[in-house]
PDB file of C-alpha atoms in Angstrom:
ATOM      1  CA  MET T   1     -21.508 -42.741 -31.818  1.00  0.00           C
ATOM      2  CA  ALA T   2     -23.531 -39.971 -33.459  1.00  0.00           C
ATOM      3  CA  SER T   3     -23.269 -36.481 -32.119  1.00  0.00           C
ATOM      4  CA  SER T   4     -26.250 -35.511 -30.187  1.00  0.00           C
ATOM      5  CA  HIS T   5     -25.079 -32.043 -29.224  1.00  0.00           C
ATOM      6  CA  PRO T   6     -24.038 -28.864 -30.614  1.00  0.00           C
ATOM      7  CA  GLY T   7     -20.574 -28.749 -32.027  1.00  0.00           C
ATOM      8  CA  GLY T   8     -20.681 -32.330 -32.717  1.00  0.00           C
ATOM      9  CA  LEU T   9     -20.240 -33.307 -28.855  1.00  0.00           C
ATOM     10  CA  THR T  10     -20.929 -36.999 -28.003  1.00  0.00           C
ATOM     11  CA  GLU T  11     -23.009 -37.781 -25.237  1.00  0.00           C
ATOM     12  CA  ARG T  12     -19.948 -38.841 -23.173  1.00  0.00           C
ATOM     13  CA  GLN T  13     -18.279 -35.634 -24.253  1.00  0.00           C
ATOM     14  CA  PHE T  14     -20.868 -33.693 -23.489  1.00  0.00           C
ATOM     15  CA  ARG T  15     -21.080 -35.055 -19.800  1.00  0.00           C
ATOM     16  CA  THR T  16     -17.668 -35.240 -18.956  1.00  0.00           C
ATOM     17  CA  LEU T  17     -17.345 -31.481 -20.000  1.00  0.00           C
ATOM     18  CA  GLY T  18     -19.994 -30.387 -17.733  1.00  0.00           C
ATOM     19  CA  GLN T  19     -19.269 -32.596 -14.963  1.00  0.00           C
ATOM     20  CA  SER T  20     -15.568 -31.295 -15.357  1.00  0.00           C
ATOM     21  CA  ALA T  21     -16.980 -27.485 -14.997  1.00  0.00           C
ATOM     22  CA  VAL T  22     -19.038 -28.510 -12.091  1.00  0.00           C
ATOM     23  CA  ASP T  23     -15.856 -29.934 -10.278  1.00  0.00           C
ATOM     24  CA  ALA T  24     -14.010 -27.074 -11.021  1.00  0.00           C
ATOM     25  CA  LYS T  25     -16.211 -24.775  -8.763  1.00  0.00           C
ATOM     26  CA  ALA T  26     -14.727 -26.674  -5.744  1.00  0.00           C
ATOM     27  CA  ASN T  27     -11.235 -25.019  -6.348  1.00  0.00           C
ATOM     28  CA  ALA T  28     -12.839 -21.586  -6.487  1.00  0.00           C
ATOM     29  CA  TYR T  29     -11.334 -18.960  -4.713  1.00  0.00           C
ATOM     30  CA  CYS T  30     -14.179 -16.435  -3.524  1.00  0.00           C
ATOM     31  CA  PRO T  31     -13.892 -15.192  -0.211  1.00  0.00           C
ATOM     32  CA  TYR T  32     -15.828 -12.185  -0.727  1.00  0.00           C
ATOM     33  CA  SER T  33     -18.614 -13.048  -2.814  1.00  0.00           C
ATOM     34  CA  SER T  34     -19.021 -16.847  -2.238  1.00  0.00           C
ATOM     35  CA  PHE T  35     -20.247 -17.072  -5.976  1.00  0.00           C
ATOM     36  CA  ARG T  36     -18.041 -20.205  -6.984  1.00  0.00           C
ATOM     37  CA  VAL T  37     -17.700 -20.549 -11.183  1.00  0.00           C
ATOM     38  CA  GLY T  38     -15.947 -23.530 -12.495  1.00  0.00           C
ATOM     39  CA  ALA T  39     -15.735 -23.361 -16.368  1.00  0.00           C
ATOM     40  CA  ALA T  40     -13.979 -26.570 -18.656  1.00  0.00           C
ATOM     41  CA  PHE T  41     -12.994 -25.891 -21.990  1.00  0.00           C
ATOM     42  CA  LEU T  42     -12.662 -28.890 -24.736  1.00  0.00           C
ATOM     43  CA  THR T  43      -9.593 -28.957 -26.866  1.00  0.00           C
ATOM     44  CA  SER T  44      -9.842 -29.996 -30.938  1.00  0.00           C
ATOM     45  CA  SER T  45      -7.127 -32.860 -29.275  1.00  0.00           C
ATOM     46  CA  SER T  46     -10.198 -33.818 -26.999  1.00  0.00           C
ATOM     47  CA  THR T  47      -8.608 -32.701 -23.743  1.00  0.00           C
ATOM     48  CA  ILE T  48     -10.303 -30.906 -21.289  1.00  0.00           C
ATOM     49  CA  ILE T  49      -8.676 -27.902 -19.729  1.00  0.00           C
ATOM     50  CA  THR T  50     -10.271 -26.459 -16.289  1.00  0.00           C
ATOM     51  CA  GLY T  51     -10.451 -23.409 -14.266  1.00  0.00           C
ATOM     52  CA  ALA T  52     -12.171 -21.755 -11.246  1.00  0.00           C
ATOM     53  CA  ASN T  53     -12.553 -17.874 -10.594  1.00  0.00           C
ATOM     54  CA  ILE T  54     -10.099 -16.182  -8.376  1.00  0.00           C
ATOM     55  CA  GLU T  55     -11.075 -13.343  -6.453  1.00  0.00           C
ATOM     56  CA  ASN T  56      -8.895 -10.769  -4.894  1.00  0.00           C
ATOM     57  CA  ALA T  57      -9.244  -7.903  -2.234  1.00  0.00           C
ATOM     58  CA  SER T  58      -9.109  -5.709  -4.769  1.00  0.00           C
ATOM     59  CA  TYR T  59     -12.140  -6.779  -6.683  1.00  0.00           C
ATOM     60  CA  PRO T  60     -10.893  -5.573 -10.467  1.00  0.00           C
ATOM     61  CA  VAL T  61      -7.674  -7.972  -9.964  1.00  0.00           C
ATOM     62  CA  GLY T  62     -10.137 -11.241  -9.833  1.00  0.00           C
ATOM     63  CA  THR T  63      -9.885 -13.316 -12.746  1.00  0.00           C
ATOM     64  CA  CYS T  64     -12.979 -15.249 -13.984  1.00  0.00           C
ATOM     65  CA  ALA T  65     -13.313 -19.160 -14.587  1.00  0.00           C
ATOM     66  CA  GLU T  66     -13.652 -19.035 -18.199  1.00  0.00           C
ATOM     67  CA  ARG T  67     -10.387 -16.570 -18.652  1.00  0.00           C
ATOM     68  CA  VAL T  68      -8.356 -19.079 -15.882  1.00  0.00           C
ATOM     69  CA  ALA T  69      -9.158 -22.386 -17.960  1.00  0.00           C
ATOM     70  CA  LEU T  70      -8.784 -20.511 -21.606  1.00  0.00           C
ATOM     71  CA  ALA T  71      -5.105 -18.811 -20.193  1.00  0.00           C
ATOM     72  CA  LYS T  72      -4.023 -22.325 -18.802  1.00  0.00           C
ATOM     73  CA  ALA T  73      -4.987 -24.190 -22.257  1.00  0.00           C
ATOM     74  CA  VAL T  74      -3.276 -21.441 -24.387  1.00  0.00           C
ATOM     75  CA  THR T  75       0.136 -21.525 -22.315  1.00  0.00           C
ATOM     76  CA  ASP T  76      -0.296 -25.203 -22.314  1.00  0.00           C
ATOM     77  CA  GLY T  77      -0.012 -24.653 -26.138  1.00  0.00           C
ATOM     78  CA  HIS T  78      -3.697 -25.627 -26.846  1.00  0.00           C
ATOM     79  CA  ARG T  79      -5.126 -23.297 -30.016  1.00  0.00           C
ATOM     80  CA  GLY T  80      -8.354 -24.820 -31.348  1.00  0.00           C
ATOM     81  CA  PHE T  81     -11.465 -25.358 -29.128  1.00  0.00           C
ATOM     82  CA  ARG T  82     -14.738 -27.595 -29.523  1.00  0.00           C
ATOM     83  CA  ALA T  83     -16.768 -26.226 -26.521  1.00  0.00           C
ATOM     84  CA  LEU T  84     -16.925 -24.732 -23.392  1.00  0.00           C
ATOM     85  CA  ALA T  85     -19.112 -25.227 -20.327  1.00  0.00           C
ATOM     86  CA  VAL T  86     -19.510 -23.043 -17.197  1.00  0.00           C
ATOM     87  CA  ALA T  87     -20.959 -24.174 -14.167  1.00  0.00           C
ATOM     88  CA  THR T  88     -22.433 -22.105 -11.259  1.00  0.00           C
ATOM     89  CA  ASP T  89     -24.436 -22.546  -8.127  1.00  0.00           C
ATOM     90  CA  ILE T  90     -27.151 -20.599  -9.242  1.00  0.00           C
ATOM     91  CA  THR T  91     -30.750 -20.889 -11.146  1.00  0.00           C
ATOM     92  CA  PRO T  92     -30.733 -19.881 -13.955  1.00  0.00           C
ATOM     93  CA  PRO T  93     -27.349 -20.459 -15.250  1.00  0.00           C
ATOM     94  CA  ALA T  94     -24.924 -17.432 -15.356  1.00  0.00           C
ATOM     95  CA  SER T  95     -23.484 -16.851 -18.632  1.00  0.00           C
ATOM     96  CA  PRO T  96     -19.767 -15.517 -19.567  1.00  0.00           C
ATOM     97  CA  CYS T  97     -19.358 -11.911 -18.394  1.00  0.00           C
ATOM     98  CA  GLY T  98     -18.347  -9.609 -21.607  1.00  0.00           C
ATOM     99  CA  MET T  99     -14.748  -9.292 -20.726  1.00  0.00           C
ATOM    100  CA  CYS T 100     -14.550 -13.545 -20.552  1.00  0.00           C
ATOM    101  CA  ARG T 101     -16.458 -13.211 -24.092  1.00  0.00           C
ATOM    102  CA  GLN T 102     -14.581 -10.995 -25.677  1.00  0.00           C
ATOM    103  CA  PHE T 103     -10.888 -13.084 -24.269  1.00  0.00           C
ATOM    104  CA  MET T 104     -12.520 -15.978 -25.731  1.00  0.00           C
ATOM    105  CA  ARG T 105     -13.048 -14.291 -29.220  1.00  0.00           C
ATOM    106  CA  GLU T 106      -9.520 -13.934 -29.543  1.00  0.00           C
ATOM    107  CA  PHE T 107      -9.051 -18.251 -29.757  1.00  0.00           C
ATOM    108  CA  CYS T 108     -12.536 -19.297 -30.526  1.00  0.00           C
ATOM    109  CA  THR T 109     -14.631 -19.792 -33.407  1.00  0.00           C
ATOM    110  CA  LEU T 110     -17.976 -17.876 -32.996  1.00  0.00           C
ATOM    111  CA  ASP T 111     -20.035 -21.227 -33.472  1.00  0.00           C
ATOM    112  CA  MET T 112     -18.070 -22.876 -30.816  1.00  0.00           C
ATOM    113  CA  PRO T 113     -21.226 -23.895 -28.213  1.00  0.00           C
ATOM    114  CA  VAL T 114     -21.001 -22.614 -24.707  1.00  0.00           C
ATOM    115  CA  PHE T 115     -22.939 -24.733 -22.272  1.00  0.00           C
ATOM    116  CA  MET T 116     -24.005 -22.939 -19.001  1.00  0.00           C
ATOM    117  CA  PHE T 117     -24.952 -24.966 -16.212  1.00  0.00           C
ATOM    118  CA  ASP T 118     -26.960 -23.837 -13.019  1.00  0.00           C
ATOM    119  CA  GLY T 119     -26.932 -25.564  -9.354  1.00  0.00           C
ATOM    120  CA  GLU T 120     -29.572 -28.191 -10.357  1.00  0.00           C
ATOM    121  CA  GLY T 121     -27.669 -29.332 -13.678  1.00  0.00           C
ATOM    122  CA  ALA T 122     -30.094 -27.477 -15.948  1.00  0.00           C
ATOM    123  CA  TYR T 123     -28.210 -25.639 -18.643  1.00  0.00           C
ATOM    124  CA  VAL T 124     -28.549 -23.095 -21.355  1.00  0.00           C
ATOM    125  CA  VAL T 125     -26.378 -23.786 -24.986  1.00  0.00           C
ATOM    126  CA  LYS T 126     -25.608 -20.630 -27.288  1.00  0.00           C
ATOM    127  CA  THR T 127     -22.466 -20.181 -29.308  1.00  0.00           C
ATOM    128  CA  LEU T 128     -19.985 -17.900 -28.767  1.00  0.00           C
ATOM    129  CA  GLY T 129     -21.102 -15.648 -31.746  1.00  0.00           C
ATOM    130  CA  GLU T 130     -24.965 -15.542 -30.190  1.00  0.00           C
ATOM    131  CA  LEU T 131     -23.258 -14.413 -26.966  1.00  0.00           C
ATOM    132  CA  LEU T 132     -20.955 -11.468 -28.568  1.00  0.00           C
ATOM    133  CA  PRO T 133     -23.042 -10.232 -31.576  1.00  0.00           C
ATOM    134  CA  MET T 134     -21.074  -8.022 -34.238  1.00  0.00           C
ATOM    135  CA  SER T 135     -17.795  -9.029 -32.444  1.00  0.00           C
ATOM    136  CA  PHE T 136     -14.021  -7.422 -32.902  1.00  0.00           C
ATOM    137  CA  GLY T 137     -11.532 -10.160 -33.484  1.00  0.00           C
ATOM    138  CA  PRO T 138      -8.000 -10.914 -34.676  1.00  0.00           C
ATOM    139  CA  GLU T 139      -8.943 -10.625 -38.002  1.00  0.00           C
ATOM    140  CA  ASP T 140     -10.374  -7.128 -37.712  1.00  0.00           C
ATOM    141  CA  LEU T 141      -6.801  -5.751 -37.449  1.00  0.00           C
ATOM    142  CA  LYS T 142      -4.467  -5.609 -40.199  1.00  0.00           C
ATOM    143  CA  GLY T 143      -2.393  -8.419 -40.333  1.00  0.00           C
ATOM    144  CA  GLY T 144      -4.565 -10.101 -37.651  1.00  0.00           C
ATOM    145  CA  GLY T 145      -5.194 -14.232 -37.063  1.00  0.00           C
ATOM    146  CA  LYS T 146      -7.429 -16.361 -38.413  1.00  0.00           C
ATOM    147  CA  GLY T 147     -10.776 -16.160 -37.237  1.00  0.00           C
ATOM    148  CA  GLU T 148     -14.818 -15.333 -38.295  1.00  0.00           C
ATOM    149  CA  GLY T 149     -15.573 -11.749 -38.499  1.00  0.00           C
ATOM    150  CA  GLY T 150     -18.542 -10.617 -36.371  1.00  0.00           C
ATOM    151  CA  LEU T 151     -20.524  -9.970 -39.590  1.00  0.00           C
ATOM    152  CA  GLY T 152     -20.224 -13.358 -41.214  1.00  0.00           C
ATOM    153  CA  GLY T 153     -16.457 -12.457 -41.532  1.00  0.00           C
ATOM    154  CA  LYS T 154     -17.085  -8.909 -43.235  1.00  0.00           C
ATOM    155  CA  LYS T 155     -16.278  -5.699 -41.841  1.00  0.00           C
ATOM    156  CA  GLY T 156     -19.143  -3.094 -40.361  1.00  0.00           C
ATOM    157  CA  GLY T 157     -19.557   0.237 -41.480  1.00  0.00           C
ATOM    158  CA  GLY T 158     -17.188   2.832 -40.726  1.00  0.00           C
ATOM    159  CA  GLY T 159     -14.881   2.464 -43.983  1.00  0.00           C
ATOM    160  CA  GLY T 160     -12.068   0.391 -42.749  1.00  0.00           C
ATOM    161  CA  GLU T 161     -10.673  -2.518 -44.910  1.00  0.00           C
ATOM    162  CA  GLY T 162     -13.351  -4.165 -46.270  1.00  0.00           C
ATOM    163  CA  GLY T 163     -16.281  -1.590 -45.331  1.00  0.00           C
ATOM    164  CA  PRO T 164     -18.265   0.451 -47.195  1.00  0.00           C
TER     165      PRO T 164
END
């Protein structure tokens, strides 16, 4: 079947991933905000790993759905990710917060599509690189991991290794 969605996802993969994010919202623990978020990562082995937001009475301690799903995937041994779907109940759809974007940057490529679904089923898609321009990743640290730099794989100014 020909690819019809960003990231090379087939129609079936896209629908399954989106529905998995929508379904994950049912597990959100959000007694303070009532803002349900579900997330679903598609791994390179075509496994879907889901998560939902978890709030805490001490607000900063809460964890977003995207980080819950990615942490589950990483601790289960997954390291390659093809796409992320995030689902909320609002219109227009919500995008991952800055902390989640940076967390994803550690494990996901900048060209990974992020599908953001609203409460009506409509969606917006952006790549991680579009959501986190000029990002800082593992390869920016000496001896860091593999990945793509925020400036096409090259460091920006500031004079560090590879800088001007």
